Coordinates of C-alpha atoms in Angstrom, one line a residue:
M1 CA 40.8 -72.5 93.9
T2 CA 38.7 -70.4 96.3
D3 CA 36.0 -67.8 96.0
S4 CA 37.8 -65.3 98.2
A5 CA 40.0 -62.6 96.5
A6 CA 43.7 -62.8 96.9
P7 CA 45.1 -60.2 99.3
Y8 CA 46.5 -57.0 97.7
A9 CA 50.2 -57.0 97.2
P10 CA 52.0 -53.8 96.2
P11 CA 54.0 -54.0 93.1
P12 CA 57.8 -54.2 93.5
A13 CA 59.7 -50.9 93.6
S14 CA 61.1 -51.7 90.1
Y15 CA 57.7 -51.9 88.6
V16 CA 56.8 -49.3 86.0
D17 CA 53.1 -48.6 85.0
P18 CA 53.1 -48.5 81.2
A19 CA 50.2 -46.0 81.2
R20 CA 52.0 -43.5 83.3
P21 CA 55.1 -41.5 82.2
P22 CA 58.3 -41.9 84.2
R23 CA 58.6 -39.6 87.3
R24 CA 61.6 -37.7 85.9
K25 CA 59.5 -36.7 82.8
W26 CA 56.8 -35.3 85.1
R27 CA 59.5 -33.4 87.0
L28 CA 60.8 -32.1 83.7
V29 CA 57.3 -30.9 82.6
R30 CA 56.7 -29.3 86.0
G31 CA 60.1 -27.6 85.9
T32 CA 59.5 -26.3 82.4
W33 CA 56.0 -25.0 83.4
K34 CA 57.4 -23.2 86.5
L35 CA 60.1 -21.6 84.3
L36 CA 57.6 -20.3 81.8
V37 CA 55.4 -18.9 84.6
A38 CA 58.5 -17.2 86.1
I39 CA 59.4 -15.7 82.8
K40 CA 55.8 -14.5 82.3
D41 CA 55.7 -12.9 85.8
A42 CA 59.1 -11.3 85.2
L43 CA 58.0 -9.8 81.9
V44 CA 54.8 -8.5 83.5
L45 CA 56.8 -7.0 86.4
I46 CA 59.3 -5.3 84.0
A47 CA 56.4 -3.9 81.9
M48 CA 54.7 -2.5 85.0
L49 CA 58.0 -1.0 86.2
I50 CA 58.6 0.6 82.7
F51 CA 55.0 1.9 82.6
F52 CA 55.0 3.5 86.0
G53 CA 58.5 4.8 85.4
L54 CA 57.2 6.6 82.3
V55 CA 54.2 7.9 84.2
F56 CA 56.5 9.2 87.0
A57 CA 58.8 10.8 84.5
A58 CA 56.0 12.4 82.5
L59 CA 54.3 13.8 85.6
N60 CA 57.6 15.2 86.9
A61 CA 58.4 16.6 83.5
R62 CA 55.5 19.1 83.7
P63 CA 57.4 21.9 85.3
G64 CA 55.8 24.7 87.3
T65 CA 56.7 28.4 87.2
K66 CA 59.6 28.0 89.6
A67 CA 61.4 25.7 87.0
I68 CA 61.5 28.5 84.4
K69 CA 64.9 30.2 84.3
D70 CA 66.1 33.2 82.2
G71 CA 66.6 32.3 78.5
A72 CA 65.1 32.4 75.1
L73 CA 61.6 31.0 74.6
V74 CA 62.0 28.5 71.7
L75 CA 58.9 28.0 69.5
E76 CA 60.0 24.8 67.7
L77 CA 57.0 24.6 65.5
N78 CA 57.8 21.1 64.2
G79 CA 54.2 20.4 63.0
S80 CA 51.0 22.1 62.0
I81 CA 49.0 24.7 64.0
V82 CA 45.4 23.7 64.5
E83 CA 42.4 24.7 66.5
Q84 CA 42.2 21.4 68.3
P85 CA 45.0 18.8 68.1
E86 CA 44.2 15.2 67.5
E87 CA 44.5 13.2 70.7
P88 CA 47.3 10.6 70.7
A89 CA 45.8 7.2 70.5
S90 CA 48.2 5.6 72.9
L91 CA 51.8 5.4 74.1
A92 CA 52.5 3.3 71.0
A93 CA 51.9 6.3 68.8
L94 CA 55.3 7.6 70.1
A95 CA 57.1 4.8 68.4
S96 CA 56.9 6.6 65.1
S97 CA 59.8 9.1 64.9
N98 CA 58.2 11.1 62.1
R99 CA 54.9 11.5 63.9
P100 CA 53.7 15.0 63.1
R101 CA 52.9 17.2 66.0
Q102 CA 49.9 19.5 66.2
F103 CA 50.0 22.8 68.2
R104 CA 46.9 24.3 69.6
L105 CA 46.5 27.8 68.2
R106 CA 45.4 29.5 71.4
D107 CA 48.3 27.9 73.3
V108 CA 50.8 29.3 70.8
V109 CA 49.3 32.8 71.0
R110 CA 49.2 32.7 74.8
A111 CA 52.8 31.6 75.0
I112 CA 53.9 34.5 72.8
D113 CA 51.8 37.1 74.6
T114 CA 53.0 36.0 78.1
A115 CA 56.6 36.0 76.9
R116 CA 56.2 39.6 75.9
T117 CA 55.7 40.9 79.4
D118 CA 57.9 38.3 81.3
D119 CA 61.4 39.5 82.1
R120 CA 62.7 35.9 82.2
V121 CA 62.2 35.7 78.5
K122 CA 65.1 37.5 76.9
A123 CA 64.1 36.7 73.3
V124 CA 61.6 34.6 71.3
V125 CA 63.1 32.1 68.9
L126 CA 61.2 30.7 66.0
D127 CA 62.5 27.4 64.8
L128 CA 60.7 26.8 61.5
D129 CA 62.6 24.0 59.9
N130 CA 59.8 21.6 60.2
F131 CA 56.8 23.9 60.2
G132 CA 53.7 22.1 58.9
G133 CA 51.7 25.2 58.2
A134 CA 48.4 26.7 59.3
Y135 CA 45.4 28.4 57.8
P136 CA 45.8 32.0 56.8
A137 CA 43.7 33.3 59.7
A138 CA 45.9 31.4 62.2
L139 CA 49.1 32.6 60.6
G140 CA 47.8 36.2 60.9
E141 CA 46.9 35.8 64.5
I142 CA 50.3 34.4 65.5
G143 CA 52.0 37.0 63.3
D144 CA 50.2 39.8 65.2
A145 CA 51.2 38.3 68.5
L146 CA 54.9 38.3 67.4
A147 CA 54.5 41.9 66.2
R148 CA 53.4 42.8 69.8
V149 CA 56.6 41.2 71.1
R150 CA 58.6 43.3 68.7
A151 CA 56.7 46.4 69.7
A152 CA 57.7 45.7 73.3
K153 CA 61.4 46.0 72.2
K154 CA 62.0 42.3 72.8
P155 CA 64.1 40.4 70.1
V156 CA 62.4 37.8 67.9
L157 CA 64.8 35.6 65.9
A158 CA 63.8 33.1 63.2
Y159 CA 65.7 30.3 61.7
A160 CA 65.0 27.7 58.9
T161 CA 66.9 25.9 56.2
A162 CA 64.2 26.9 53.8
Y163 CA 61.1 28.9 54.5
T164 CA 57.7 28.0 53.2
D165 CA 55.1 30.7 52.4
G166 CA 53.4 30.0 55.7
S167 CA 56.6 29.9 57.8
Y168 CA 57.8 33.1 56.2
R169 CA 54.5 34.8 57.1
L170 CA 55.6 34.2 60.7
A171 CA 59.3 34.9 60.2
A172 CA 58.6 38.3 58.6
N173 CA 57.6 39.6 62.1
A174 CA 61.1 38.7 63.5
S175 CA 63.8 41.3 64.2
E176 CA 66.4 38.9 62.7
I177 CA 65.7 36.3 60.0
W178 CA 68.3 33.6 59.5
V179 CA 68.5 31.0 56.7
N180 CA 71.0 28.2 56.1
P181 CA 73.6 29.1 53.4
L182 CA 72.8 25.8 51.6
G183 CA 69.0 26.4 51.9
G184 CA 67.0 29.3 50.7
T185 CA 63.4 30.3 50.0
L186 CA 61.2 30.4 46.9
F187 CA 57.6 31.5 47.3
L188 CA 55.0 29.3 45.7
G189 CA 51.7 31.0 46.4
P190 CA 48.4 29.2 47.0
G191 CA 47.0 26.9 44.3
G192 CA 48.3 24.1 42.2
N193 CA 47.0 20.9 40.6
Q194 CA 44.5 18.5 42.2
L195 CA 43.8 14.9 41.4
F196 CA 40.8 13.9 39.2
Y197 CA 39.7 10.3 39.2
K198 CA 37.1 10.2 36.4
G199 CA 39.3 8.3 34.0
L200 CA 40.4 5.8 36.6
I201 CA 36.8 5.3 37.7
D202 CA 35.7 4.7 34.1
K203 CA 38.4 2.1 33.5
L204 CA 37.4 0.3 36.7
G205 CA 33.8 0.3 35.6
V206 CA 32.6 2.2 38.7
T207 CA 29.5 4.2 38.3
T208 CA 29.5 7.4 40.5
H209 CA 26.0 8.6 41.3
V210 CA 26.2 12.2 42.4
Y211 CA 23.3 14.2 43.9
R212 CA 24.1 17.9 44.6
V213 CA 22.9 21.4 44.7
G214 CA 25.2 24.4 44.2
R215 CA 26.7 25.7 41.0
Y216 CA 30.1 26.0 42.7
K217 CA 29.9 22.9 44.9
S218 CA 33.0 21.3 43.5
F219 CA 33.7 18.6 46.1
V220 CA 32.3 16.0 43.8
E221 CA 34.2 17.0 40.7
P222 CA 37.3 14.8 41.2
Y223 CA 34.9 11.8 40.9
T224 CA 32.8 13.1 37.9
R225 CA 35.2 15.1 35.8
T226 CA 38.7 14.9 34.3
E227 CA 39.4 18.6 34.9
Q228 CA 38.2 21.5 37.0
S229 CA 35.0 23.1 35.8
E230 CA 35.1 26.7 34.7
D231 CA 32.8 27.7 37.6
A232 CA 35.0 26.0 40.1
K233 CA 38.2 27.4 38.6
A234 CA 36.8 31.0 38.6
A235 CA 35.8 30.6 42.3
S236 CA 39.2 29.2 43.2
Q237 CA 41.0 32.0 41.4
A238 CA 39.1 34.6 43.2
L239 CA 39.6 33.0 46.6
Y240 CA 43.3 32.2 46.2
G241 CA 43.9 35.6 44.6
T242 CA 42.5 37.4 47.6
L243 CA 44.3 35.2 50.2
F244 CA 47.6 35.7 48.3
A245 CA 47.1 39.4 48.2
Q246 CA 46.5 39.4 52.0
W247 CA 49.7 37.4 52.4
K248 CA 51.8 39.9 50.4
D249 CA 50.3 42.8 52.3
A250 CA 51.0 41.2 55.6
V251 CA 54.7 40.4 54.7
A252 CA 55.2 44.0 53.3
K253 CA 53.8 45.5 56.5
A254 CA 55.9 43.3 58.8
R255 CA 59.1 43.5 56.7
P256 CA 59.0 46.5 54.3
Q257 CA 62.6 46.0 53.2
A258 CA 61.8 42.6 51.7
R259 CA 61.6 42.8 47.9
I260 CA 59.3 39.9 47.3
A261 CA 57.8 41.2 44.1
E262 CA 60.8 40.4 41.9
L263 CA 61.1 36.9 43.5
L264 CA 57.5 36.3 42.7
A265 CA 57.5 37.7 39.2
A266 CA 60.8 36.2 37.9
P267 CA 62.3 33.8 40.4
D268 CA 64.5 32.2 37.8
K269 CA 66.2 35.5 36.9
V270 CA 66.8 36.3 40.6
V271 CA 68.3 32.9 41.3
I272 CA 70.5 32.8 38.2
A273 CA 71.8 36.3 38.9
A274 CA 73.0 34.8 42.2
N275 CA 74.7 31.9 40.4
G276 CA 72.1 29.5 41.7
D277 CA 72.7 30.4 45.3
I278 CA 69.1 30.8 46.5
A279 CA 70.1 31.8 50.1
A280 CA 72.4 34.6 48.7
A281 CA 69.5 35.8 46.5
N282 CA 67.3 35.9 49.6
L283 CA 69.9 38.0 51.4
R284 CA 70.2 40.4 48.4
S285 CA 66.5 40.8 48.2
G286 CA 66.2 41.7 51.9
L287 CA 64.2 38.6 52.7
V288 CA 66.7 37.5 55.4
D289 CA 69.2 39.2 57.5
K290 CA 71.9 36.6 58.1
L291 CA 73.2 33.4 56.5
G292 CA 74.4 30.8 58.9
D293 CA 74.0 27.2 60.2
R294 CA 72.4 26.3 63.5
T295 CA 75.7 26.7 65.4
A296 CA 76.1 30.3 64.2
F297 CA 72.5 31.0 64.9
G298 CA 72.8 29.5 68.4
R299 CA 75.8 31.7 69.1
R300 CA 73.8 34.8 68.1
V301 CA 70.9 33.9 70.4
A302 CA 73.4 33.2 73.2
Q303 CA 74.6 36.8 72.9
I304 CA 71.1 37.8 74.0
A305 CA 69.9 34.9 76.3
G306 CA 73.2 33.6 77.6
S307 CA 74.7 30.1 77.3
D308 CA 76.4 27.3 79.3
A309 CA 80.2 27.2 78.7
K310 CA 80.1 23.4 79.6
K311 CA 77.8 22.6 76.6
P312 CA 78.7 22.3 72.9
A313 CA 79.2 25.4 70.8
G314 CA 75.9 27.0 69.6
N315 CA 74.0 26.3 72.8
F316 CA 72.0 29.0 74.5
N317 CA 69.8 29.2 77.6
T318 CA 66.5 27.8 76.5
I319 CA 62.9 28.0 77.8
K320 CA 61.0 25.1 76.2
Y321 CA 57.6 25.7 74.7
D322 CA 55.8 23.0 76.7
A323 CA 57.3 24.1 80.0
W324 CA 56.2 27.7 79.3
V325 CA 52.7 26.8 78.3
S326 CA 52.4 24.7 81.5
A327 CA 53.7 27.5 83.6
N328 CA 51.2 30.0 82.1
P329 CA 47.8 28.2 82.3
L330 CA 44.5 29.7 81.2
P331 CA 42.8 31.9 83.9
T332 CA 40.0 30.2 85.9
T333 CA 38.6 33.1 87.9
G334 CA 35.5 35.2 87.2
D335 CA 32.3 34.3 85.5
A336 CA 32.4 31.5 83.0
I337 CA 31.9 32.1 79.3
G338 CA 31.4 28.7 77.6
V339 CA 33.5 28.0 74.5
L340 CA 32.3 25.1 72.4
T341 CA 34.9 24.0 69.9
I342 CA 33.9 22.5 66.6
A343 CA 37.1 21.6 64.9
G344 CA 37.8 19.3 61.9
D345 CA 35.4 17.2 59.8
I346 CA 31.9 17.1 61.1
V347 CA 31.0 13.4 61.4
D348 CA 28.1 11.3 62.6
G349 CA 28.3 9.7 66.0
N350 CA 31.3 10.1 68.3
G351 CA 34.5 11.8 67.2
R352 CA 38.0 12.0 68.7
A353 CA 39.7 15.3 69.4
G354 CA 40.3 17.1 66.1
A355 CA 37.1 15.7 64.5
A356 CA 33.6 17.1 65.3
G357 CA 31.5 14.1 66.1
G358 CA 27.8 15.1 66.3
D359 CA 27.2 13.0 69.5
T360 CA 30.4 14.2 71.1
I361 CA 29.7 17.9 70.5
Q362 CA 26.1 17.6 71.5
K363 CA 27.1 15.9 74.8
A364 CA 29.7 18.5 75.5
M365 CA 27.2 21.3 74.9
L366 CA 24.4 19.8 77.0
D367 CA 26.7 18.8 79.9
G368 CA 28.1 22.3 79.9
L369 CA 24.7 23.8 80.2
A370 CA 23.7 21.4 83.0
K371 CA 26.9 21.4 85.0
K372 CA 28.6 24.8 84.4
D373 CA 27.2 28.1 85.4
L374 CA 27.7 29.6 82.0
K375 CA 26.8 33.3 81.4
A376 CA 27.2 33.2 77.6
L377 CA 28.4 30.9 74.8
V378 CA 31.1 31.3 72.2
V379 CA 31.1 28.8 69.4
R380 CA 34.6 28.4 68.0
V381 CA 34.4 26.9 64.5
D382 CA 37.3 25.6 62.5
S383 CA 35.8 23.1 60.1
P384 CA 35.4 22.5 56.3
G385 CA 32.0 20.8 57.1
G386 CA 30.9 17.3 56.7
S387 CA 27.7 15.4 57.6
V388 CA 24.5 17.4 57.3
M389 CA 22.9 15.2 59.9
A390 CA 25.6 15.9 62.4
S391 CA 25.7 19.6 61.5
E392 CA 22.0 19.9 62.3
Q393 CA 22.5 17.9 65.5
I394 CA 25.1 20.3 66.7
R395 CA 23.0 23.3 65.6
L396 CA 20.1 22.1 67.7
A397 CA 22.4 21.6 70.7
I398 CA 23.6 25.2 70.4
L399 CA 20.1 26.4 70.3
E400 CA 19.6 24.8 73.8
A401 CA 21.9 27.6 75.1
K402 CA 19.7 30.2 73.3
K403 CA 16.6 28.7 75.0
K404 CA 18.3 29.3 78.3
G405 CA 18.8 33.0 77.4
L406 CA 22.5 32.8 76.8
P407 CA 24.0 35.2 74.3
I408 CA 25.6 33.3 71.5
V409 CA 28.7 34.5 69.6
V410 CA 30.4 32.6 66.8
S411 CA 34.2 32.9 66.3
M412 CA 35.3 31.5 63.0
G413 CA 38.9 30.3 62.9
G414 CA 40.8 29.3 59.8
M415 CA 37.7 28.0 58.1
A416 CA 34.0 27.7 58.8
A417 CA 32.7 26.5 55.5
S418 CA 29.7 24.4 54.4
G419 CA 28.7 22.4 57.5
G420 CA 30.9 24.8 59.4
Y421 CA 28.6 27.6 58.4
W422 CA 25.5 25.5 59.1
V423 CA 26.5 25.2 62.8
S424 CA 27.2 29.0 62.9
T425 CA 23.6 30.0 62.1
P426 CA 22.3 30.2 65.7
A427 CA 24.7 33.1 66.4
D428 CA 23.7 36.6 67.5
T429 CA 27.0 37.8 66.1
I430 CA 29.7 36.2 63.9
F431 CA 33.3 37.1 64.2
A432 CA 35.9 36.1 61.5
E433 CA 39.3 37.1 60.3
P434 CA 40.0 38.5 56.8
G435 CA 41.7 35.3 55.9
T436 CA 38.9 33.0 57.2
I437 CA 37.5 30.6 54.6
T438 CA 33.7 30.5 54.8
G439 CA 30.5 30.2 52.9
S440 CA 30.3 27.1 50.6
I441 CA 26.5 27.0 51.2
G442 CA 25.5 23.8 49.3
I443 CA 25.2 20.1 49.9
F444 CA 25.8 16.8 48.0
G445 CA 25.7 13.1 48.2
I446 CA 27.8 10.4 46.4
I447 CA 26.9 6.7 46.0
P448 CA 29.3 4.5 43.9
S449 CA 28.0 1.3 42.3
F450 CA 29.9 -1.5 40.7
E451 CA 27.6 -3.2 38.2
A452 CA 29.9 -2.4 35.2
S453 CA 33.0 -3.6 37.2
L454 CA 31.3 -6.9 38.0
A455 CA 30.1 -7.4 34.4
K456 CA 33.8 -7.2 33.2
L457 CA 34.4 -10.2 35.5
G458 CA 31.4 -12.1 34.3
V459 CA 29.3 -11.4 37.4
T460 CA 25.7 -10.4 37.1
T461 CA 22.9 -9.8 39.5
D462 CA 19.2 -10.8 39.7
G463 CA 16.6 -11.2 42.3
V464 CA 13.0 -10.7 43.4
K465 CA 11.8 -7.2 44.3
T466 CA 8.5 -6.5 46.1
T467 CA 8.5 -2.7 45.5
A468 CA 10.1 -0.3 43.1
L469 CA 12.8 0.5 45.8
S470 CA 13.6 -3.0 46.9
G471 CA 17.4 -3.4 47.2
Q472 CA 18.1 0.3 46.6
P473 CA 20.6 1.7 46.5
D474 CA 22.0 -1.4 44.9
V475 CA 25.8 -1.0 44.8
V476 CA 26.3 -4.2 42.8
G477 CA 23.4 -3.9 40.4
G478 CA 23.1 -0.1 40.0
T479 CA 20.5 2.4 41.1
T480 CA 17.2 3.0 39.4
P481 CA 16.0 6.3 37.9
M482 CA 13.3 6.4 40.5
F483 CA 15.8 6.1 43.3
D484 CA 18.0 8.8 41.7
A485 CA 15.1 11.2 41.5
I486 CA 14.2 10.7 45.1
M487 CA 17.8 11.2 46.2
Q488 CA 18.1 14.4 44.2
A489 CA 14.8 15.7 45.6
G490 CA 16.1 15.0 49.1
I491 CA 19.3 16.9 48.4
E492 CA 17.4 19.9 47.0
N493 CA 15.2 19.9 50.1
G494 CA 18.3 19.9 52.3
Y495 CA 19.7 22.8 50.4
R496 CA 16.4 24.7 50.9
Q497 CA 16.7 24.1 54.6
F498 CA 20.3 25.3 54.6
I499 CA 19.2 28.5 52.8
A500 CA 16.3 29.0 55.2
R501 CA 18.6 28.7 58.3
V502 CA 21.1 31.2 56.9
A503 CA 18.3 33.6 55.8
A504 CA 16.7 33.6 59.2
S505 CA 20.1 34.0 61.0
R506 CA 21.4 36.7 58.7
K507 CA 18.1 38.5 58.2
M508 CA 18.2 38.0 54.4
T509 CA 15.7 36.7 51.9
P510 CA 16.2 33.1 50.8
A511 CA 16.7 34.4 47.2
R512 CA 19.6 36.6 48.5
V513 CA 21.2 33.7 50.3
D514 CA 20.8 31.5 47.2
S515 CA 22.6 34.1 45.1
I516 CA 25.7 34.1 47.4
G517 CA 25.4 30.4 48.2
Q518 CA 25.5 27.8 45.4
G519 CA 28.5 26.3 47.1
R520 CA 30.7 29.4 46.5
V521 CA 33.6 29.7 49.0
W522 CA 34.5 33.2 50.2
D523 CA 37.3 34.8 52.1
G524 CA 36.4 36.5 55.4
G525 CA 36.7 40.0 54.0
T526 CA 34.3 39.3 51.2
A527 CA 32.0 37.4 53.5
R528 CA 31.7 40.4 55.7
Q529 CA 30.7 42.6 52.8
L530 CA 28.1 40.0 51.8
G531 CA 26.7 39.9 55.3
L532 CA 27.7 36.4 56.1
V533 CA 30.0 37.7 58.8
D534 CA 29.4 40.7 61.2
R535 CA 32.9 41.7 62.5
F536 CA 36.6 41.0 62.3
G537 CA 38.2 39.6 65.5
T538 CA 39.9 36.8 67.2
L539 CA 38.6 34.3 69.7
K540 CA 39.4 36.7 72.5
D541 CA 37.4 39.4 70.8
A542 CA 34.4 37.0 70.6
I543 CA 34.7 36.1 74.3
D544 CA 34.8 39.8 75.2
E545 CA 31.7 40.5 73.0
A546 CA 29.9 37.6 74.7
A547 CA 30.7 39.0 78.1
K548 CA 29.4 42.4 77.1
R549 CA 26.2 40.9 75.8
A550 CA 25.8 39.1 79.1
K551 CA 26.3 42.5 80.8
L552 CA 29.7 41.4 82.3
D553 CA 33.1 43.0 82.5
P554 CA 35.3 41.3 79.9
A555 CA 38.3 41.6 82.3
K556 CA 36.4 39.6 84.9
V557 CA 35.4 36.5 83.0
H558 CA 37.2 33.3 82.0
A559 CA 36.7 30.9 79.1
E560 CA 35.3 27.5 80.1
Y561 CA 36.2 25.2 77.2
L562 CA 33.5 22.6 76.5
E563 CA 35.8 20.0 75.1
K564 CA 36.4 16.3 75.7
Q565 CA 39.4 16.0 77.9
P566 CA 42.2 13.7 76.8
G567 CA 42.4 10.3 78.5
F568 CA 45.1 9.4 80.9
L569 CA 47.3 7.5 78.4
A570 CA 46.9 10.3 75.9
T571 CA 48.0 12.8 78.5
I572 CA 51.1 10.8 79.2
A573 CA 51.9 10.3 75.5
E574 CA 51.5 14.1 74.9
S575 CA 53.9 14.8 77.8
L576 CA 56.5 12.5 76.5
A577 CA 56.1 13.6 72.9
G578 CA 57.0 17.2 73.9
D579 CA 60.6 16.2 74.4
D580 CA 61.0 14.4 71.1
E581 CA 63.8 15.6 68.9
E582 CA 62.7 16.1 65.3
A583 CA 65.0 15.9 62.4
A584 CA 66.2 19.1 60.9
G585 CA 64.3 20.5 58.0
G586 CA 65.4 20.1 54.5
D587 CA 65.9 22.3 51.4
A588 CA 63.6 22.7 48.4
F589 CA 64.1 19.1 47.3
A590 CA 63.0 17.8 50.7
R591 CA 59.9 19.9 50.4
I592 CA 59.2 18.3 47.1
A593 CA 59.5 14.9 48.6
A594 CA 57.1 15.8 51.4
D595 CA 54.6 17.2 48.9
R596 CA 54.8 13.9 46.9
R597 CA 54.0 11.9 49.9
Q598 CA 51.0 14.1 50.7
T599 CA 49.8 13.7 47.2
F600 CA 49.9 9.9 47.4
A601 CA 48.1 10.1 50.8
R602 CA 45.4 12.4 49.4
A603 CA 44.8 10.0 46.5
L604 CA 44.3 7.0 48.8
G605 CA 42.1 9.1 51.1
D606 CA 39.9 10.2 48.2
M607 CA 39.4 6.6 47.1
K608 CA 38.5 5.7 50.6
R609 CA 36.0 8.6 50.9
L610 CA 34.4 7.5 47.6
A611 CA 34.1 3.8 48.7
S612 CA 32.8 4.7 52.1
A613 CA 30.5 7.6 51.1
G614 CA 27.7 7.7 53.6
S615 CA 25.4 10.5 54.7
V616 CA 24.5 13.7 52.8
Q617 CA 27.4 16.0 53.0
A618 CA 28.0 19.8 53.3
R619 CA 31.7 19.9 52.8
C620 CA 34.2 22.3 51.2
L621 CA 36.8 21.1 48.7
E622 CA 38.8 24.3 48.3
C623 CA 39.6 24.4 52.0
G624 CA 42.0 21.5 51.7
G625 CA 44.6 23.2 49.6
I626 CA 45.2 26.3 51.7
G627 CA 45.9 25.1 55.2
P628 CA 48.4 22.9 57.0
T629 CA 50.7 21.1 54.5
T630 CA 50.9 17.9 56.7
G631 CA 47.7 16.8 55.1
D632 CA 44.8 14.8 56.6
I633 CA 46.0 12.6 59.5
D634 CA 43.7 9.7 58.5
D635 CA 45.0 9.9 54.9
A636 CA 48.6 9.8 56.2
K637 CA 47.8 6.8 58.4
L638 CA 46.2 5.0 55.4
L639 CA 49.3 5.7 53.3
D640 CA 51.6 4.3 56.1
F641 CA 49.4 1.2 56.3
V642 CA 49.5 0.6 52.5
M643 CA 53.3 1.2 52.4
A644 CA 53.9 -1.2 55.2
R645 CA 51.7 -3.9 53.5
I646 CA 53.7 -3.6 50.2
G647 CA 57.0 -3.5 52.1
L648 CA 58.0 0.1 51.4

């Protein structure tokens, strides 16, 4: 035996290290990994090709003026008409085939007005099978635009399986009204039942702490009562009665041969006299001109606009709405009149398109003043109100324009109530429509607590408090009388501030404003008589007035809209959505099913609003039962989520 180490001898070729896997296993692992990487790369490549293909298709699908050929301009209003459409969240939003569309009011009016004077448009076609409604003021503005087309001796034809009150308000301006023989129309009028949750809240043991000012401020009633208060009912009757009278007058003016009185007074007798054939009863009453399906209607339009013999029966030469709007953009020449849009619920912080976030609106206003050479400002309001804090934030931003010496004109759309009126107070002049819903000067706050609910489960609360307000508001232990008194005092102070702003703006005494305030909602006509509104007029009338106040020629200005522009993906999604085919509208039973879904969505939304009640609110309850029938988009999303979770 020696001290020197033995020389190294490599192991024989047949030797296998027990700590190391066989080579063929390594080769298998490496091969599998390469295959997975290749599949991943292929999927990424395919996704990129699809994405850029969609982008290319969408960009090339936005035709210019040269792409427009002679035909009938089709207004397929398969959704609601709003002041500011909600921005599509992403391309994934297109996956839902029943996604309701929202049409921008000013785009619809511009499309109709430009069609009136363009020889390429041989007729205007209203496809109202899936019309989602609009506020009375918007319906009136579109109806007037259609009447201008009729006055220019250009045909307007309307079709629906069953007309709603809102869609017939538009169709009444058509030269020919068609209805499906198996459909037909029954007018309902505004109003109906609303949900009250007091009984449910009591059963659940929830305590609803309400702080409010305003005799008619009824937004909190669903959470505190089992039925509508007499004050709220009287106010609603007055508002709905006036709006319905305006609807009847508008229909009678547009279509004097329509005998709607008998259908409103005794619809059962009218339908039974026609052996249950509602469409035939409509024809006899002069509500419609023709009974026919879509093919028959298409043949009629083809007689005016022409057709393609190679396509199926019922086709006609069509000018699509999106193509027409793209080919007729807003003017950009002349001096700039800023138009600040406040649409939807007024909320704290940032807000997407279709909701007026205080930070978002403030930024749009201040950026416009800094970066645009604005000569005057028009504030377009279409909101039921919302957060008092955000309303004041927006009001102060508008006042920055006044500090710069810009004339300020407010244009009220379908509604400018509660917080919507708060943000209107900086105006030099306020325009509205007779059907605008406004007023509702009052504020409130709601805080739910769950001490009784927890007690039913055997859960109690206790703790150390260093002051009388420690832990308040305590949503698990309940609020104290001291906290309630402080909150109510704060609400009353907020109401006094609301009154003071309106009084200063309208040159009234606070006592006078209080007498017409108290949360009472008014139609535009009554609001003008009360001094809450100065003049009747559209957004264009308000822009013209702003130009005159700035000593400019209204014909030589353009509107500079101070709005958040949609993102890239939202733009692509909107372009692709424009070509979606919607399912044909249904009869009266289909309308009932849609109303039922909206009722469920509203109930879920109301519970969410109670549970997440935050800042002091200046919001209008009555406004929600008059406008678009598609309901609140967030409520609809919540319903879809719940239905998906329970497998329905």
